[in-house]
Amino acid sequence: MKKYLVIAIKWVNVEFIKNEIQSYFNRIMTKQEIDKIRADFPILNQKVYNKQLIYFDNGATTQKPKQVIEAVSNFYSKTNSNIHRGVHFLSEKSTAIYEKSRECVKDFVNAAHVEEIIFTKGTTDGINLIAQVFGEKHFNEGDEVIISEMEHHSNIVPWQLICEKQKAKLKIIPFNDNGELIIEEFDKLLSEKTKIVAVTHVSNSLGTINPIKKIIKKARKFNVPVLIDAAQSIQHFKIDVQELDCDFLVFSGHKIYAETGIGVLYGKKKLLENLPPYQGGGDMIKTVDFEKTTYADLPLKYEAGTNNFVGAISLMVAINYIQTVGFDKIIEHETQLFNYATKKLSSIEGLKIIGTAKNKASVISFVLENIHNYDVGTLLDKMGMALRTGTHCTQPVMKHFNISGTIRASFSFYNTLEEIDLLYNAILRIKNLF
Ligand code: PLP
């Protein structure tokens, strides 16, 4: 009996190991796969200053696959017509594709209802919308809003504006010198006075992946809604809004391989239904009379005027594209790039990585001793490399580290290990120049 048990355990283990190995090989991208992906992004195949372009500024905006570029061009060539406004063939067709895009986003983030997906101009627009309508309805003198020290200006200023108007206060969760939120401090800030918590999922300047599930759970105990800024996470890993149980989530299309000027606000139906409208105009009304106007139901209540319907369609095509590549492969490849770059760059004397959290996305910010970040960025540019320099719209983060800015490399699944080698060599050359 014991003998058969041992054989069975061994067999199970062998199967388990076999499955693990198989699943690893399924996840890694082969050279052919990366070449095929790169061929989909025409912009990558060009020279700047006579050098092959290396694009490491994906945190600022991502490049567009030809599938997105062609879909937009085809739409304008064959279908273009305003949405929700006509009975004619083209208008009905445009409307149907626009609403199909909304369904696509709903499935992508696993929202419970399609009405929970509002098309916006981008992350900034979505945060301003919630700050204004939620703040106007719920903030009173002395109430508090919690954000974190690592927020993008887009998740600071909209809250400051509404807090000033309603005489509410902004409270800040600090981070430690690794760039990790100090959760015990969040515990101390949460109280009966807290009206909303708004935090970034991934820091654009530090790369930290924040423990948003934990934050949401804690806020839930006080019945406080949570807004997640997913501008830097939606393109890197699968997000399930129901599993997270977040109340609002925002992101920008241009950071997830779609067009500029389109974004998404997800909001729980019950919450959005009970909030006032944001902007007034066409599409967001049921009836208009000089005495009284009634408003459209969700999602149109928050889509005043002609929305960027072509952008929404580009977002659907971009989502389909990354789903074809697959998040398993995206995560594996970007992790490989990130680990390799971290190891290589940290081996350079005088180079300091800013943001050394245990849990990071594929973003590396760094400074070079005695060389200004703009000088490094300018020299890298002349070598054909696009990296972001400066404060990355996170001035409080720079203040924390007492620095004027950093150089940031942010990777996408179309980047390669060879490109990182070239970046490493370029930094050594810059160091030698100074
Ligand atoms: N939040 C984060 C974390 C970001 O990185 C950015 C842009 O870089 C934004 C918000 C603002 O995004 P957008 O300019 O697309 O509105």
Coordinates of N, CA, C and O in Angstrom, one line a residue, residues 232-359:
Q232 N -1.2 53.4 -14.7 CA 0.0 52.7 -14.9 C -0.1 51.2 -14.6 O 1.0 50.5 -14.5
S233 N -1.3 50.7 -14.5 CA -1.4 49.3 -14.2 C -2.2 48.5 -15.2 O -1.9 47.4 -15.5
I234 N -3.2 49.2 -15.8 CA -4.1 48.5 -16.7 C -3.4 47.9 -17.9 O -3.9 46.9 -18.4
Q235 N -2.3 48.4 -18.3 CA -1.6 47.9 -19.5 C -0.6 46.8 -19.1 O -0.1 46.1 -19.9
H236 N -0.4 46.6 -17.8 CA 0.6 45.6 -17.3 C 0.0 44.3 -16.8 O 0.6 43.3 -16.8
F237 N -1.2 44.4 -16.1 CA -1.8 43.2 -15.6 C -3.3 43.2 -15.6 O -3.9 44.2 -15.7
K238 N -3.9 42.0 -15.5 CA -5.3 41.9 -15.5 C -6.0 42.5 -14.3 O -5.6 42.2 -13.2
I239 N -6.9 43.3 -14.6 CA -7.6 44.0 -13.4 C -9.1 43.5 -13.4 O -9.8 43.5 -14.5
D240 N -9.6 43.1 -12.3 CA -10.9 42.6 -12.1 C -11.6 43.5 -11.1 O -11.3 43.4 -9.9
V241 N -12.4 44.5 -11.5 CA -13.0 45.4 -10.6 C -13.9 44.8 -9.5 O -14.0 45.3 -8.4
Q242 N -14.5 43.7 -9.9 CA -15.4 43.0 -8.9 C -14.6 42.3 -7.8 O -14.9 42.3 -6.7
E243 N -13.5 41.7 -8.3 CA -12.7 41.0 -7.3 C -12.0 42.0 -6.4 O -11.9 41.8 -5.2
L244 N -11.5 43.1 -7.0 CA -10.9 44.2 -6.2 C -11.9 44.8 -5.2 O -11.5 45.3 -4.1
D245 N -13.1 44.9 -5.7 CA -14.2 45.6 -5.0 C -13.9 47.1 -4.8 O -14.3 47.7 -3.8
C246 N -13.3 47.7 -5.8 CA -13.1 49.1 -5.8 C -14.4 49.8 -6.2 O -15.2 49.2 -6.9
D247 N -14.5 51.1 -5.8 CA -15.8 51.8 -6.1 C -15.7 52.5 -7.4 O -16.6 52.6 -8.2
F248 N -14.5 53.1 -7.7 CA -14.2 53.8 -8.9 C -12.8 53.4 -9.4 O -11.9 53.1 -8.6
L249 N -12.6 53.3 -10.7 CA -11.3 53.0 -11.3 C -11.2 53.8 -12.6 O -12.1 53.9 -13.4
V250 N -10.0 54.4 -12.8 CA -9.9 55.2 -14.0 C -8.6 54.9 -14.7 O -7.6 54.4 -14.1
F251 N -8.6 55.0 -16.1 CA -7.4 54.8 -16.8 C -7.5 55.6 -18.2 O -8.6 56.0 -18.6
S252 N -6.4 55.7 -18.9 CA -6.3 56.4 -20.1 C -6.0 55.4 -21.3 O -5.2 54.5 -21.2
G253 N -6.7 55.6 -22.4 CA -6.5 54.8 -23.6 C -5.1 54.8 -24.1 O -4.5 53.8 -24.5
H254 N -4.5 56.1 -24.1 CA -3.2 56.2 -24.8 C -2.1 55.4 -24.1 O -1.1 55.2 -24.7
K255 N -2.3 55.0 -22.8 CA -1.3 54.3 -22.1 C -1.5 52.8 -22.3 O -0.7 52.0 -21.8
I256 N -2.6 52.4 -23.0 CA -2.8 51.0 -23.2 C -3.0 50.7 -24.7 O -3.9 50.1 -25.2
Y257 N -2.1 51.4 -25.5 CA -2.0 51.2 -26.9 C -3.1 51.7 -27.8 O -3.2 51.4 -29.0
A258 N -4.1 52.5 -27.2 CA -5.1 53.1 -28.0 C -4.8 54.5 -28.3 O -3.8 55.0 -27.9
E259 N -5.8 55.2 -28.9 CA -5.6 56.6 -29.2 C -5.6 57.5 -28.0 O -6.0 57.1 -26.9
T260 N -5.1 58.7 -28.2 CA -5.1 59.8 -27.2 C -6.5 60.4 -27.1 O -7.2 60.5 -28.1
G261 N -6.9 60.9 -25.9 CA -8.2 61.6 -25.8 C -9.4 60.6 -25.5 O -10.5 61.1 -25.5
I262 N -9.0 59.4 -25.1 CA -10.1 58.5 -24.7 C -9.6 57.9 -23.4 O -8.5 57.6 -23.2
G263 N -10.6 57.7 -22.5 CA -10.3 57.1 -21.2 C -11.5 56.4 -20.6 O -12.6 56.5 -21.2
V264 N -11.3 55.8 -19.5 CA -12.5 55.1 -18.9 C -12.6 55.4 -17.4 O -11.6 55.5 -16.7
L265 N -13.8 55.6 -17.0 CA -14.1 55.7 -15.6 C -15.1 54.5 -15.3 O -16.1 54.4 -16.0
Y266 N -14.6 53.6 -14.5 CA -15.5 52.6 -14.0 C -16.1 53.1 -12.6 O -15.3 53.6 -11.8
G267 N -17.4 52.9 -12.4 CA -17.9 53.3 -11.1 C -19.1 52.3 -10.8 O -19.8 51.9 -11.7
K268 N -19.2 51.9 -9.5 CA -20.3 51.0 -9.2 C -21.6 51.7 -9.5 O -21.8 52.9 -9.1
K269 N -22.5 51.0 -10.1 CA -23.7 51.5 -10.6 C -24.5 52.3 -9.5 O -24.9 53.4 -9.7
K270 N -24.6 51.7 -8.3 CA -25.4 52.3 -7.2 C -24.8 53.6 -6.8 O -25.6 54.6 -6.5
L271 N -23.5 53.7 -6.8 CA -22.8 55.0 -6.4 C -23.1 56.1 -7.5 O -23.5 57.2 -7.2
L272 N -22.8 55.7 -8.8 CA -22.9 56.6 -9.9 C -24.4 57.1 -10.0 O -24.6 58.3 -10.3
E273 N -25.3 56.2 -9.8 CA -26.7 56.6 -10.0 C -27.1 57.7 -9.0 O -28.0 58.5 -9.3
N274 N -26.5 57.7 -7.8 CA -26.9 58.6 -6.8 C -26.0 59.9 -6.8 O -26.1 60.7 -5.9
L275 N -25.2 60.0 -7.8 CA -24.4 61.3 -7.9 C -24.9 62.2 -8.9 O -25.6 61.8 -9.9
P276 N -24.7 63.5 -8.7 CA -25.3 64.5 -9.7 C -24.5 64.4 -11.0 O -23.4 63.9 -11.1
P277 N -25.1 65.0 -12.1 CA -24.3 65.1 -13.3 C -23.1 65.9 -13.2 O -22.9 66.7 -12.2
Y278 N -22.2 65.8 -14.2 CA -21.0 66.6 -14.2 C -21.1 67.7 -15.2 O -21.4 68.8 -14.8
Q279 N -20.9 67.5 -16.4 CA -21.1 68.5 -17.4 C -22.4 68.4 -18.1 O -23.0 67.3 -18.2
G280 N -23.0 69.6 -18.5 CA -24.3 69.6 -19.2 C -24.1 69.7 -20.7 O -23.1 70.2 -21.2
G281 N -25.0 69.1 -21.4 CA -25.0 69.2 -22.9 C -25.8 68.2 -23.5 O -26.6 67.5 -22.9
G282 N -25.6 68.0 -24.8 CA -26.3 66.9 -25.6 C -25.9 65.6 -25.0 O -24.9 65.4 -24.4
D283 N -26.7 64.6 -25.3 CA -26.5 63.2 -24.9 C -26.7 62.8 -23.4 O -27.0 61.7 -23.1
M284 N -26.5 63.9 -22.6 CA -26.7 63.5 -21.1 C -28.0 63.9 -20.6 O -28.3 63.8 -19.4
I285 N -29.0 64.2 -21.5 CA -30.3 64.6 -21.0 C -31.4 63.6 -21.4 O -31.2 62.9 -22.4
K286 N -32.5 63.6 -20.7 CA -33.7 62.9 -21.2 C -34.6 64.0 -21.8 O -35.1 63.8 -23.0
T287 N -34.9 65.0 -21.1 CA -35.8 66.1 -21.6 C -35.2 67.4 -21.2 O -34.6 67.6 -20.1
V288 N -35.3 68.4 -22.1 CA -34.9 69.8 -21.7 C -36.0 70.7 -21.9 O -36.7 70.8 -22.9
D289 N -36.3 71.5 -20.8 CA -37.3 72.5 -20.8 C -36.6 73.7 -20.1 O -35.8 73.5 -19.2
F290 N -37.1 74.9 -20.4 CA -36.4 76.0 -19.6 C -36.8 76.0 -18.2 O -36.0 76.5 -17.3
E291 N -37.9 75.3 -17.8 CA -38.2 75.2 -16.4 C -37.4 74.1 -15.7 O -36.9 74.3 -14.6
K292 N -37.3 73.0 -16.4 CA -36.6 71.8 -15.8 C -36.1 70.9 -16.8 O -36.7 70.6 -17.8
T293 N -34.9 70.4 -16.5 CA -34.2 69.4 -17.4 C -34.1 68.1 -16.6 O -33.8 68.1 -15.4
T294 N -34.4 67.0 -17.3 CA -34.1 65.7 -16.7 C -33.0 65.0 -17.4 O -32.7 65.2 -18.6
Y295 N -32.3 64.2 -16.6 CA -31.0 63.7 -17.1 C -31.1 62.3 -17.5 O -31.9 61.5 -17.0
A296 N -30.2 61.9 -18.5 CA -30.2 60.6 -19.0 C -29.7 59.6 -17.9 O -29.1 60.0 -16.9
D297 N -30.1 58.3 -18.1 CA -29.6 57.3 -17.2 C -28.1 57.0 -17.5 O -27.6 57.5 -18.5
L298 N -27.5 56.3 -16.7 CA -26.1 55.8 -16.9 C -26.0 55.0 -18.2 O -27.0 54.3 -18.5
P299 N -25.0 55.0 -18.9 CA -23.7 55.8 -18.7 C -23.8 57.2 -19.3 O -22.9 58.0 -19.1
L300 N -24.9 57.5 -20.1 CA -24.9 58.7 -20.9 C -24.9 60.0 -20.0 O -24.5 61.1 -20.4
K301 N -25.4 59.8 -18.7 CA -25.5 60.9 -17.8 C -24.1 61.6 -17.7 O -24.0 62.8 -17.5
Y302 N -23.1 60.8 -17.8 CA -21.7 61.4 -17.7 C -21.0 61.5 -19.0 O -19.8 61.6 -19.1
E303 N -21.7 61.5 -20.1 CA -21.1 61.7 -21.4 C -21.7 62.8 -22.2 O -22.3 62.6 -23.3
A304 N -21.5 64.0 -21.7 CA -22.1 65.2 -22.3 C -21.4 65.5 -23.6 O -20.2 65.5 -23.7
G305 N -22.1 65.9 -24.6 CA -21.5 66.3 -25.9 C -21.1 65.2 -26.7 O -21.3 64.0 -26.4
T306 N -20.5 65.5 -27.9 CA -20.0 64.4 -28.8 C -18.8 63.8 -28.1 O -17.8 64.5 -28.1
N307 N -18.9 62.6 -27.7 CA -17.7 61.9 -27.1 C -16.8 61.5 -28.1 O -17.1 61.4 -29.3
N308 N -15.6 61.1 -27.7 CA -14.5 60.6 -28.6 C -14.9 59.2 -29.0 O -14.2 58.2 -28.6
F309 N -15.9 59.1 -29.9 CA -16.3 57.7 -30.3 C -15.3 56.9 -31.1 O -15.2 55.7 -30.9
V310 N -14.4 57.6 -31.8 CA -13.4 56.9 -32.6 C -12.3 56.4 -31.6 O -11.8 55.3 -31.8
G311 N -12.1 57.2 -30.6 CA -11.1 56.8 -29.6 C -11.6 55.5 -28.9 O -10.8 54.6 -28.6
A312 N -12.9 55.5 -28.6 CA -13.5 54.3 -27.9 C -13.3 53.1 -28.7 O -13.0 52.0 -28.2
I313 N -13.5 53.3 -30.0 CA -13.3 52.1 -30.9 C -11.8 51.7 -31.0 O -11.5 50.5 -30.9
S314 N -10.9 52.7 -31.0 CA -9.5 52.3 -30.9 C -9.2 51.6 -29.7 O -8.3 50.7 -29.7
L315 N -9.9 51.9 -28.6 CA -9.6 51.2 -27.3 C -10.0 49.8 -27.4 O -9.3 48.9 -26.9
M316 N -11.2 49.5 -28.0 CA -11.6 48.1 -28.2 C -10.6 47.3 -29.0 O -10.2 46.2 -28.6
V317 N -10.1 47.9 -30.1 CA -9.1 47.2 -30.9 C -7.8 47.0 -30.1 O -7.2 45.9 -30.2
A318 N -7.4 48.0 -29.3 CA -6.2 47.9 -28.5 C -6.3 46.7 -27.5 O -5.4 45.9 -27.3
I319 N -7.5 46.7 -26.9 CA -7.8 45.7 -25.8 C -7.7 44.3 -26.5 O -7.1 43.3 -26.0
N320 N -8.4 44.2 -27.7 CA -8.3 42.9 -28.4 C -6.9 42.5 -28.7 O -6.5 41.3 -28.7
Y321 N -6.1 43.5 -29.1 CA -4.7 43.2 -29.4 C -3.9 42.7 -28.2 O -3.3 41.6 -28.3
I322 N -4.0 43.4 -27.1 CA -3.3 42.9 -26.0 C -3.8 41.5 -25.4 O -3.1 40.7 -24.9
Q323 N -5.1 41.3 -25.7 CA -5.6 40.0 -25.3 C -5.1 38.9 -26.2 O -4.9 37.7 -25.7
T324 N -4.9 39.2 -27.4 CA -4.3 38.3 -28.3 C -2.8 37.9 -27.9 O -2.4 36.8 -27.9
V325 N -2.1 39.0 -27.5 CA -0.7 38.7 -27.0 C -0.9 37.9 -25.7 O -0.2 36.9 -25.5
G326 N -1.8 38.3 -24.9 CA -2.0 37.6 -23.6 C -1.3 38.1 -22.4 O -0.1 38.4 -22.5
F327 N -2.0 38.3 -21.3 CA -1.4 38.9 -20.2 C -0.3 38.0 -19.5 O 0.7 38.5 -19.0
D328 N -0.5 36.7 -19.7 CA 0.6 35.8 -19.1 C 1.9 36.1 -19.8 O 2.9 36.2 -19.1
K329 N 1.9 36.3 -21.1 CA 3.1 36.6 -21.8 C 3.6 38.0 -21.5 O 4.8 38.2 -21.4
I330 N 2.7 38.9 -21.5 CA 3.1 40.3 -21.2 C 3.8 40.4 -19.9 O 4.9 41.0 -19.7
I331 N 3.2 39.8 -18.8 CA 3.7 39.9 -17.5 C 5.1 39.2 -17.4 O 6.1 39.8 -16.9
E332 N 5.2 38.0 -18.1 CA 6.5 37.3 -18.0 C 7.6 38.1 -18.7 O 8.7 38.3 -18.2
H333 N 7.3 38.6 -19.9 CA 8.3 39.4 -20.7 C 8.7 40.7 -20.0 O 9.9 41.0 -19.8
E334 N 7.7 41.4 -19.5 CA 8.0 42.7 -18.8 C 8.8 42.5 -17.5 O 9.6 43.3 -17.2
T335 N 8.4 41.4 -16.8 CA 9.2 41.1 -15.6 C 10.6 40.8 -15.9 O 11.6 41.2 -15.2
Q336 N 10.8 40.0 -17.0 CA 12.2 39.7 -17.4 C 13.0 40.9 -17.8 O 14.1 41.1 -17.4
L337 N 12.3 41.8 -18.5 CA 13.0 43.1 -18.9 C 13.3 43.9 -17.6 O 14.4 44.4 -17.5
F338 N 12.4 44.0 -16.7 CA 12.5 44.8 -15.5 C 13.7 44.2 -14.7 O 14.6 44.9 -14.2
N339 N 13.7 42.9 -14.5 CA 14.7 42.3 -13.6 C 16.1 42.4 -14.2 O 17.1 42.8 -13.6
Y340 N 16.2 42.2 -15.6 CA 17.4 42.4 -16.3 C 17.9 43.8 -16.2 O 19.1 44.1 -15.8
A341 N 17.0 44.8 -16.4 CA 17.5 46.2 -16.4 C 17.9 46.6 -15.0 O 18.8 47.3 -14.8
T342 N 17.1 46.1 -14.0 CA 17.5 46.5 -12.6 C 18.9 46.0 -12.3 O 19.7 46.7 -11.7
K343 N 19.1 44.8 -12.7 CA 20.5 44.2 -12.3 C 21.6 44.9 -13.1 O 22.6 45.3 -12.5
K344 N 21.4 45.2 -14.3 CA 22.4 45.9 -15.1 C 22.6 47.3 -14.7 O 23.7 47.7 -14.4
L345 N 21.5 48.1 -14.5 CA 21.7 49.5 -14.2 C 22.2 49.6 -12.8 O 23.1 50.5 -12.5
S346 N 21.8 48.8 -11.8 CA 22.3 49.0 -10.5 C 23.8 48.6 -10.4 O 24.5 48.9 -9.4
S347 N 24.4 47.9 -11.4 CA 25.8 47.6 -11.3 C 26.6 48.8 -11.8 O 27.9 48.7 -11.7
I348 N 26.0 49.9 -12.2 CA 26.8 51.0 -12.7 C 27.1 51.9 -11.5 O 26.2 52.3 -10.7
E349 N 28.4 52.2 -11.3 CA 28.8 53.0 -10.1 C 28.2 54.4 -10.3 O 28.3 55.0 -11.3
G350 N 27.7 54.9 -9.2 CA 27.2 56.3 -9.2 C 25.7 56.4 -9.7 O 25.1 57.4 -9.7
L351 N 25.2 55.2 -10.1 CA 23.7 55.2 -10.5 C 22.9 54.7 -9.3 O 23.2 53.7 -8.7
K352 N 21.9 55.5 -9.0 CA 21.0 55.2 -7.9 C 19.6 55.0 -8.4 O 19.0 55.9 -9.0
I353 N 19.0 53.9 -8.1 CA 17.6 53.7 -8.4 C 16.7 54.3 -7.4 O 16.9 54.1 -6.2
I354 N 15.8 55.1 -7.8 CA 14.8 55.7 -6.9 C 13.5 54.9 -7.0 O 12.9 54.8 -8.0
G355 N 13.2 54.3 -5.8 CA 12.1 53.4 -5.8 C 12.5 52.0 -5.8 O 12.8 51.4 -6.9
T356 N 12.7 51.4 -4.6 CA 13.2 50.1 -4.6 C 12.2 49.2 -3.8 O 12.6 48.3 -3.0
A357 N 11.0 49.4 -4.0 CA 9.9 48.6 -3.4 C 10.1 47.1 -3.8 O 10.6 46.8 -4.9
K358 N 9.6 46.2 -2.9 CA 9.6 44.8 -3.2 C 8.8 44.4 -4.4 O 9.1 43.6 -5.2
N359 N 7.7 45.1 -4.5 CA 6.7 44.8 -5.6 C 6.6 46.0 -6.6 O 6.1 47.0 -6.3

